[in-house]
XYZ file of N, CA and C in Angstrom:
639
model
N 106.138 69.710 75.786
C 105.649 70.590 76.403
C 105.459 70.571 77.623
N 106.114 71.271 78.776
C 105.613 71.173 80.306
C 105.000 71.814 80.806
N 103.599 71.539 81.548
C 102.827 72.444 81.899
C 103.381 73.461 83.131
N 104.252 73.283 83.554
C 105.263 73.705 84.497
C 105.246 75.691 84.434
N 105.944 75.698 82.938
C 106.352 77.383 82.945
C 105.077 77.849 82.164
N 104.045 76.966 81.422
C 102.972 77.829 81.624
C 102.242 78.049 82.339
N 101.596 77.710 83.474
C 101.223 77.914 84.886
C 102.023 78.852 85.622
N 103.593 78.717 85.871
C 104.114 80.320 86.678
C 104.008 80.971 85.718
N 104.084 81.437 84.673
C 104.253 82.178 83.648
C 102.750 82.877 83.793
N 101.830 82.463 83.892
C 100.427 82.743 83.513
C 100.499 83.254 85.245
N 100.699 82.578 86.440
C 100.336 83.063 87.726
C 100.947 84.617 88.302
N 102.326 83.928 87.702
C 103.332 85.879 87.753
C 102.072 86.839 87.137
N 101.990 87.072 85.931
C 101.359 87.283 85.415
C 100.286 87.920 85.141
N 99.362 87.147 86.784
C 97.726 87.859 86.907
C 98.246 88.424 88.016
N 99.369 88.390 88.664
C 99.910 89.096 90.151
C 100.228 90.531 89.519
N 101.126 90.639 88.849
C 101.699 91.796 88.476
C 103.326 91.433 88.954
N 103.093 91.389 90.267
C 104.398 90.915 90.866
C 103.867 89.848 92.177
N 104.430 89.166 92.236
C 104.399 87.575 93.271
C 105.781 87.148 93.528
N 105.806 86.633 94.698
C 106.580 85.658 95.483
C 106.250 84.545 95.218
N 107.193 83.331 95.476
C 107.346 82.226 95.135
C 105.962 81.197 96.254
N 105.728 81.898 97.158
C 104.771 80.940 97.949
C 103.385 81.401 97.168
N 103.349 83.137 96.848
C 101.781 83.023 96.542
C 101.706 82.389 94.870
N 102.571 82.035 94.243
C 102.511 80.745 93.226
C 101.841 79.918 93.591
N 103.073 78.951 94.508
C 102.341 77.895 94.834
C 100.890 78.039 95.546
N 101.126 79.053 96.103
C 99.389 78.705 96.617
C 98.180 78.777 95.333
N 98.610 80.109 94.525
C 97.472 79.891 93.566
C 97.721 78.346 92.960
N 98.401 77.951 92.296
C 98.331 76.542 91.994
C 98.113 75.671 92.388
N 97.734 75.613 94.069
C 97.071 74.908 94.321
C 95.869 75.292 94.766
N 95.533 76.333 94.420
C 94.152 76.761 94.301
C 93.277 76.587 92.878
N 94.250 76.456 92.378
C 93.571 75.582 90.914
C 93.564 74.544 90.903
N 94.610 73.680 92.166
C 94.266 72.391 92.108
C 94.958 71.700 90.977
N 96.164 72.645 90.453
C 96.770 72.040 89.655
C 98.259 70.887 90.400
N 98.526 70.710 91.611
C 99.137 70.017 92.503
C 98.714 68.188 91.746
N 97.265 68.415 92.004
C 96.301 67.451 91.282
C 96.910 66.348 89.664
N 96.725 67.649 88.535
C 96.856 67.209 87.645
C 97.915 67.686 86.893
N 98.909 67.910 87.326
C 99.778 68.732 86.655
C 101.370 68.471 87.347
N 102.493 68.196 87.011
C 103.663 68.375 87.953
C 103.829 69.385 88.550
N 102.991 70.593 88.479
C 103.247 71.707 89.733
C 103.583 71.610 91.119
N 104.715 70.702 91.502
C 105.118 70.543 92.909
C 105.623 71.434 93.625
N 105.797 71.800 94.497
C 106.277 72.833 95.088
C 107.962 72.882 94.607
N 108.819 71.955 95.189
C 110.096 72.049 93.905
C 109.681 72.341 93.029
N 109.176 71.988 92.012
C 109.286 72.583 90.177
C 108.921 73.555 90.622
N 107.567 73.944 91.390
C 107.590 75.285 91.429
C 108.359 76.458 91.208
N 109.135 76.387 92.384
C 110.212 77.124 93.309
C 111.534 76.876 92.029
N 111.759 75.851 91.122
C 112.402 75.850 90.203
C 112.296 76.344 89.195
N 111.160 76.255 88.669
C 110.709 77.098 87.191
C 111.315 78.700 87.690
N 110.721 79.466 88.525
C 110.693 80.263 88.608
C 111.866 80.927 88.864
N 113.337 80.243 89.582
C 114.022 80.743 89.507
C 115.228 80.935 87.629
N 114.969 79.329 87.256
C 114.973 79.233 86.215
C 114.244 80.212 84.903
N 113.301 80.472 85.139
C 112.437 81.650 84.278
C 113.569 82.671 84.583
N 113.734 83.636 85.939
C 114.383 84.326 86.153
C 115.833 84.279 85.433
N 116.481 83.482 85.326
C 117.962 83.269 84.762
C 117.781 83.870 83.000
N 116.331 83.088 82.351
C 116.687 83.481 81.377
C 116.128 84.307 80.949
N 115.644 85.623 81.997
C 114.549 87.055 81.473
C 113.724 86.613 81.569
N 112.449 85.775 81.036
C 111.733 86.056 81.178
C 110.556 85.935 82.576
N 111.419 86.323 83.540
C 110.955 86.904 84.537
C 111.787 87.859 85.207
N 111.754 88.966 86.002
C 112.309 89.571 86.678
C 112.198 89.471 88.071
N 113.509 89.146 89.310
C 113.731 89.401 90.586
C 113.195 90.187 91.239
N 112.940 90.611 91.947
C 113.212 91.384 93.177
C 113.167 90.839 94.405
N 114.261 91.953 94.975
C 114.648 91.623 96.137
C 113.916 92.507 97.267
N 113.271 91.464 97.969
C 112.595 92.523 99.252
C 113.021 92.293 100.140
N 112.340 93.358 100.874
C 112.885 93.583 102.786
C 111.960 92.323 103.561
N 113.036 92.262 104.759
C 111.858 91.134 105.675
C 110.470 91.769 105.914
N 110.145 90.712 105.954
C 108.112 90.622 106.391
C 108.385 91.398 107.558
N 107.686 92.316 108.251
C 107.256 93.012 109.078
C 107.191 92.231 110.786
N 106.537 91.233 109.994
C 105.972 89.520 110.957
C 107.694 89.097 111.395
N 108.924 89.692 111.359
C 109.754 89.372 111.262
C 110.428 87.680 110.380
N 109.630 87.637 109.101
C 110.061 86.503 108.560
C 110.861 86.866 107.814
N 112.019 86.397 107.186
C 113.569 86.411 106.052
C 112.873 86.853 104.789
N 113.588 87.747 104.356
C 112.995 88.755 103.029
C 112.723 87.521 101.828
N 111.843 87.955 100.860
C 111.410 87.201 99.863
C 112.085 87.464 98.625
N 111.969 86.933 97.213
C 112.325 87.251 96.334
C 110.479 87.590 95.470
N 110.380 88.790 94.896
C 109.539 88.666 94.481
C 109.380 88.778 92.625
N 108.361 87.649 91.663
C 108.740 88.182 90.362
C 107.996 88.789 89.309
N 108.130 89.572 88.339
C 107.375 90.270 87.786
C 107.488 89.837 86.363
N 106.783 89.013 85.327
C 106.748 88.642 83.944
C 107.532 90.227 83.540
N 108.723 89.859 82.321
C 109.527 90.496 81.325
C 108.350 90.682 80.458
N 109.042 91.033 79.177
C 108.414 91.397 77.785
C 108.261 90.312 77.361
N 109.768 89.146 77.338
C 110.049 87.990 77.118
C 109.512 87.102 77.606
N 109.107 87.071 78.374
C 108.323 85.922 79.340
C 106.777 86.020 78.852
N 106.473 87.742 78.623
C 104.819 87.199 78.142
C 104.445 87.008 76.393
N 105.808 87.327 76.541
C 105.450 86.468 74.581
C 105.544 85.026 74.846
N 106.776 84.853 75.536
C 106.496 83.105 75.765
C 105.826 82.596 76.653
N 104.990 83.040 77.477
C 103.222 82.948 77.758
C 102.975 82.756 76.870
N 102.246 83.701 76.359
C 101.321 83.490 74.735
C 102.059 82.999 73.710
N 103.128 82.652 73.445
C 103.386 80.748 72.525
C 102.736 80.038 73.179
N 103.580 79.457 74.461
C 103.021 78.524 75.315
C 101.626 78.506 75.115
N 100.859 79.655 75.442
C 99.247 79.176 75.972
C 98.696 78.748 74.531
N 99.154 79.505 73.115
C 98.338 79.252 71.320
C 98.943 77.421 71.816
N 100.036 77.000 72.261
C 100.371 75.854 70.879
C 99.975 74.365 72.684
N 99.699 75.028 73.579
C 98.582 74.266 74.501
C 97.358 74.314 73.811
N 96.807 74.887 73.213
C 95.350 75.215 72.588
C 95.461 74.624 71.322
N 96.635 74.680 70.639
C 96.339 74.449 68.990
C 96.795 72.868 69.015
N 97.887 72.430 69.793
C 98.361 70.674 69.815
C 97.661 69.873 70.357
N 97.140 68.767 69.083
C 96.032 67.498 69.326
C 96.683 66.823 70.298
N 97.958 66.792 70.436
C 98.975 65.394 70.771
C 99.201 66.231 72.606
N 99.028 67.426 72.793
C 99.231 67.893 74.110
C 98.430 66.642 75.381
N 99.722 66.712 76.257
C 99.587 65.512 77.441
C 98.049 66.828 78.266
N 97.108 66.212 79.221
C 95.556 66.546 79.675
C 96.591 67.788 80.482
N 97.941 67.454 81.512
C 97.551 69.176 81.980
C 98.233 70.278 81.363
N 98.555 70.088 79.905
C 99.300 71.049 78.888
C 98.128 71.795 79.206
N 96.918 71.047 77.977
C 95.826 71.313 77.985
C 95.141 72.006 78.701
N 94.883 71.362 80.064
C 93.964 72.040 80.917
C 94.689 73.397 81.510
N 96.526 73.521 81.254
C 96.466 75.098 81.609
C 96.467 75.777 80.689
N 96.275 75.507 79.386
C 95.709 75.725 77.896
C 94.527 76.604 78.759
N 93.546 75.875 78.656
C 92.159 76.192 79.283
C 91.660 77.577 80.479
N 93.192 76.655 81.385
C 93.005 78.154 81.916
C 92.954 79.305 81.888
N 93.938 79.470 80.860
C 94.600 80.974 80.998
C 93.684 81.455 79.109
N 93.339 80.918 78.646
C 92.094 80.840 77.633
C 91.572 82.455 77.449
N 91.182 82.294 78.321
C 90.219 84.158 78.435
C 91.647 85.514 78.364
N 92.859 85.252 78.383
C 94.371 86.167 78.186
C 94.127 86.459 76.791
N 93.743 85.500 75.839
C 93.374 85.543 74.176
C 92.200 86.544 74.053
N 92.384 87.193 72.899
C 91.098 87.795 72.797
C 90.442 86.589 72.492
N 88.683 87.104 72.445
C 87.793 85.958 71.789
C 87.734 85.107 70.455
N 88.106 85.806 69.394
C 88.167 85.672 67.829
C 89.255 84.536 68.119
N 90.027 84.832 68.530
C 91.739 84.084 68.086
C 91.759 83.190 69.673
N 90.703 82.595 70.128
C 90.659 81.460 71.250
C 89.691 80.420 69.837
N 88.399 81.094 69.164
C 88.116 80.305 68.903
C 88.857 79.802 67.014
N 90.104 80.789 66.591
C 90.496 79.851 65.944
C 91.439 79.181 65.947
N 92.324 79.020 67.180
C 93.096 78.095 67.590
C 92.375 76.608 68.296
N 91.124 76.965 68.495
C 90.695 76.053 68.827
C 90.188 75.098 67.949
N 89.403 75.520 66.871
C 88.944 74.841 65.251
C 90.239 74.593 64.518
N 91.575 75.205 64.958
C 93.201 74.281 64.558
C 93.604 73.133 65.243
N 92.766 72.960 66.746
C 92.786 71.644 67.368
C 91.638 70.416 66.545
N 90.628 70.895 66.641
C 89.738 70.016 65.944
C 90.463 69.607 64.733
N 91.045 70.233 63.573
C 91.535 70.252 62.305
C 92.750 68.803 62.850
N 93.778 69.115 63.539
C 94.595 68.391 63.346
C 94.183 66.999 64.658
N 92.873 67.205 65.057
C 92.553 65.519 65.495
C 91.821 65.105 64.577
N 91.118 65.649 63.454
C 90.461 65.270 62.148
C 91.526 64.570 61.728
N 92.841 65.135 61.246
C 93.844 64.439 60.511
C 94.613 63.496 61.608
N 94.953 63.012 62.321
C 94.909 62.057 63.036
C 93.863 61.161 62.880
N 92.953 61.292 63.197
C 92.047 60.169 63.118
C 92.006 59.367 61.461
N 92.054 60.228 60.664
C 92.564 60.163 59.398
C 93.696 59.176 58.837
N 94.599 59.526 60.113
C 95.765 58.679 59.784
C 96.035 57.583 59.974
N 94.780 57.491 61.301
C 94.817 55.960 62.488
C 94.130 55.628 61.005
N 93.282 55.681 60.758
C 92.208 54.581 60.225
C 92.481 54.634 58.745
N 93.663 55.371 58.243
C 94.662 54.267 56.967
C 95.058 52.644 57.374
N 95.061 52.882 58.465
C 95.462 51.132 58.717
C 93.970 50.633 59.667
N 92.740 51.007 60.329
C 92.382 50.540 60.692
C 91.316 50.933 61.079
N 89.941 50.170 60.292
C 88.251 50.190 59.904
C 87.984 49.954 61.294
N 87.019 51.677 61.832
C 86.288 51.403 62.830
C 84.680 50.422 63.070
N 84.664 50.522 61.758
C 83.212 49.858 61.498
C 83.570 47.639 61.527
N 84.454 48.084 61.576
C 85.015 46.045 61.536
C 86.019 45.752 63.067
N 85.190 46.842 64.154
C 86.285 46.479 65.474
C 87.057 45.864 65.394
N 87.724 46.858 66.791
C 89.337 46.178 67.431
C 89.364 44.896 67.131
N 88.597 43.661 67.093
C 89.158 42.150 67.136
C 89.661 42.526 65.577
N 89.090 42.981 64.570
C 89.953 42.515 63.391
C 91.645 42.777 62.675
N 92.178 43.788 64.037
C 93.501 43.647 64.337
C 93.900 42.521 65.449
N 93.246 41.958 66.172
C 93.783 40.939 67.293
C 93.916 42.748 67.821
N 94.087 41.730 69.451
C 94.249 42.426 70.663
C 95.203 44.287 70.282
N 96.094 44.242 69.512
C 96.722 45.445 68.938
C 95.566 46.563 68.333
N 94.715 46.119 67.665
C 93.462 46.745 67.189
C 93.058 47.835 68.413
N 92.974 47.374 69.830
C 92.519 47.919 70.929
C 93.045 49.371 70.401
N 94.538 49.779 70.537
C 95.023 50.531 70.751
C 94.483 51.623 69.812
N 94.602 51.161 68.390
C 93.809 52.247 67.233
C 92.481 52.874 68.200
N 91.576 51.392 68.299
C 90.437 51.925 68.967
C 90.655 52.942 69.898
N 91.209 53.098 71.078
C 91.718 53.566 71.486
C 91.697 55.398 71.119
N 92.670 55.274 70.220
C 93.132 56.371 69.401
C 91.919 57.049 68.878
N 91.409 56.661 68.094
C 90.004 57.023 67.692
C 89.525 57.201 68.657
N 88.647 56.460 69.983
C 87.957 57.044 70.790
C 88.364 58.988 71.289
N 89.402 58.703 70.900
C 90.144 59.496 71.762
C 90.272 60.864 70.947
N 90.401 60.808 69.730
C 90.267 61.644 68.627
C 88.766 62.001 68.664
N 88.356 61.474 68.642
C 86.234 61.827 68.118
C 85.263 62.521 69.665
N 86.717 62.223 70.782
C 85.837 62.384 72.642
C 86.714 63.679 72.416
N 87.957 64.269 71.685
C 87.902 65.095 71.897
C 88.156 66.420 71.113
N 87.890 66.302 70.264
C 86.983 67.025 68.411
C 85.751 67.613 69.504
N 84.965 66.421 70.133
C 83.613 66.850 70.536
C 83.798 67.733 71.481
N 84.633 67.356 72.367
C 84.976 68.253 73.228
C 85.199 70.060 73.173
N 86.203 70.355 72.515
C 86.477 70.723 71.602
C 85.614 71.977 70.664
N 84.532 71.192 70.089
C 83.665 71.892 68.878
C 82.383 72.520 70.231
N 82.457 71.967 71.487
C 81.308 72.232 72.346
C 81.904 73.575 73.101
N 83.296 73.558 73.421
C 83.713 74.448 73.971
C 84.190 76.113 73.276
N 84.153 75.320 71.413
C 84.240 76.990 70.527
C 82.207 77.410 70.683
N 81.732 75.932 70.474
C 80.372 76.665 70.292
C 79.567 77.558 71.927
N 80.275 77.713 72.848
C 80.090 77.629 73.785
C 80.810 79.686 73.903
N 81.702 79.646 73.459
C 82.643 80.577 73.622
C 81.872 81.682 72.143
N 81.523 81.030 70.945
C 80.736 81.330 70.039
C 79.887 82.226 70.578
N 78.829 81.508 71.363
C 77.717 82.073 71.887
C 77.847 83.519 73.337
N 78.712 83.519 73.586
C 78.848 84.930 74.255
C 79.408 84.314 75.583
N 79.858 83.113 75.924
C 80.080 82.320 77.459
C 82.050 83.412 78.135
N 81.877 83.607 78.882
C 83.244 84.007 79.427
C 83.283 85.356 79.536
N 84.386 86.056 79.808
C 84.762 87.876 79.511
C 86.449 86.813 78.962
N 86.419 87.319 77.422
C 87.690 87.446 77.210
C 88.698 88.960 77.134
N 90.211 88.779 76.440
C 90.455 89.883 76.933
C 89.833 91.233 75.761
N 90.061 92.406 76.371
C 89.383 93.946 75.802
C 87.967 93.666 76.181
N 87.456 92.690 76.766
C 85.993 92.497 76.668
C 85.301 93.036 77.940
N 86.122 93.631 79.206
C 85.942 93.755 80.004
C 86.836 93.320 81.872
N 86.317 93.681 82.454
C 86.186 92.971 84.106
C 86.645 91.258 83.483
N 87.978 90.714 84.389
C 88.695 89.466 83.553
C 87.924 89.423 84.769
N 87.773 87.281 84.758
C 87.770 86.748 85.428
C 89.080 86.331 87.073
N 88.318 86.837 88.297
C 89.733 86.602 89.006
C 89.774 85.256 89.828
N 91.363 85.176 89.362
C 91.520 83.530 89.755
C 92.504 83.526 90.531
N 93.145 84.939 91.195
C 93.891 84.505 92.384
C 93.742 84.553 93.917
N 94.879 84.235 94.825
C 94.616 84.692 95.882
C 94.860 85.701 96.171
N 94.624 86.849 96.950
C 95.004 87.721 97.432
C 95.567 87.673 98.302
N 97.091 88.211 99.339
C 97.841 87.926 99.712
C 96.910 87.784 101.105
N 96.910 86.774 102.172
C 96.970 86.548 103.160
C 95.343 85.307 102.968
N 94.665 85.779 102.079
C 93.872 85.199 101.763
C 93.644 83.331 102.114
N 92.547 83.044 102.461
C 92.835 81.367 102.636
C 92.505 80.444 101.823
N 93.486 79.968 101.557
C 93.341 78.599 101.013
C 92.535 77.502 100.688
N 91.491 77.137 100.658
C 90.758 75.845 101.347
C 91.438 74.639 100.539
N 92.259 74.911 99.038
C 93.075 73.619 98.917
C 94.194 73.299 98.954
N 95.016 74.584 99.644
C 96.029 74.249 100.274
C 96.848 72.671 100.330
N 97.466 72.378 100.348
C 98.152 71.293 100.529
C 98.287 71.508 102.572
N 99.184 72.023 102.410
C 99.386 72.671 103.739
C 100.692 71.921 104.112
N 101.388 70.873 103.357
C 102.842 70.701 103.289
C 103.628 71.354 103.522
N 104.936 71.395 104.111
C 105.499 72.885 104.367
C 106.933 72.329 102.903
N 107.117 73.243 102.434
C 108.668 72.955 101.796
C 109.684 74.382 101.844
N 110.776 73.811 101.625
C 112.224 74.800 102.077
C 112.063 75.448 101.199
N 111.327 76.294 100.121
C 111.599 77.245 99.781
C 109.655 78.111 99.673
N 109.266 77.751 100.498
C 108.048 78.867 100.787
C 108.553 79.657 101.695
N 109.469 79.774 102.252
C 110.403 81.470 102.605
C 110.882 82.284 101.709
N 111.081 81.861 100.383
C 112.380 82.453 99.740
C 111.446 83.355 98.989
């Protein structure tokens, strides 16, 4: 699974309607260009592809009052919303997701109801525990990695990754169950997108040919 689809769908969904540069600006505001493949070319390609796939609806707009070219504004469709939540749930439950996918999932976790978020994270813990158990069928952590030669370091790394991932996930579950954050249906959500014209202190400032589309 690629993080870019989840990130782009989520950004468009938060705006309601957004042109490509707004989506790019939001992802840079979130730092996604540092921890994922959310580079300008990938963002604009994803917008066009998902519009072709019926996940986004492309609206042609008039030229800007400042004299700029017309831009395409994107709006998430019903199919796109279904895809967004499918990707979000997969990102939160699958223990073997890459860090960028998990990061994107956590970034949109409050789009779920609190109870579902907790259940998905508990499923993630179960997956991590099962993965750890499968590793320890061949490797005994108490014997140390040297017991299997340098290859034991690989299994030792897997066990530590499973333990660390499970500990972090349990901590998040505890905070959510304790009332942290505002989830779907609980009131005004956290606003994590920039309004039109708002300065982005984290923007790369590197122009791309797709910025004006």
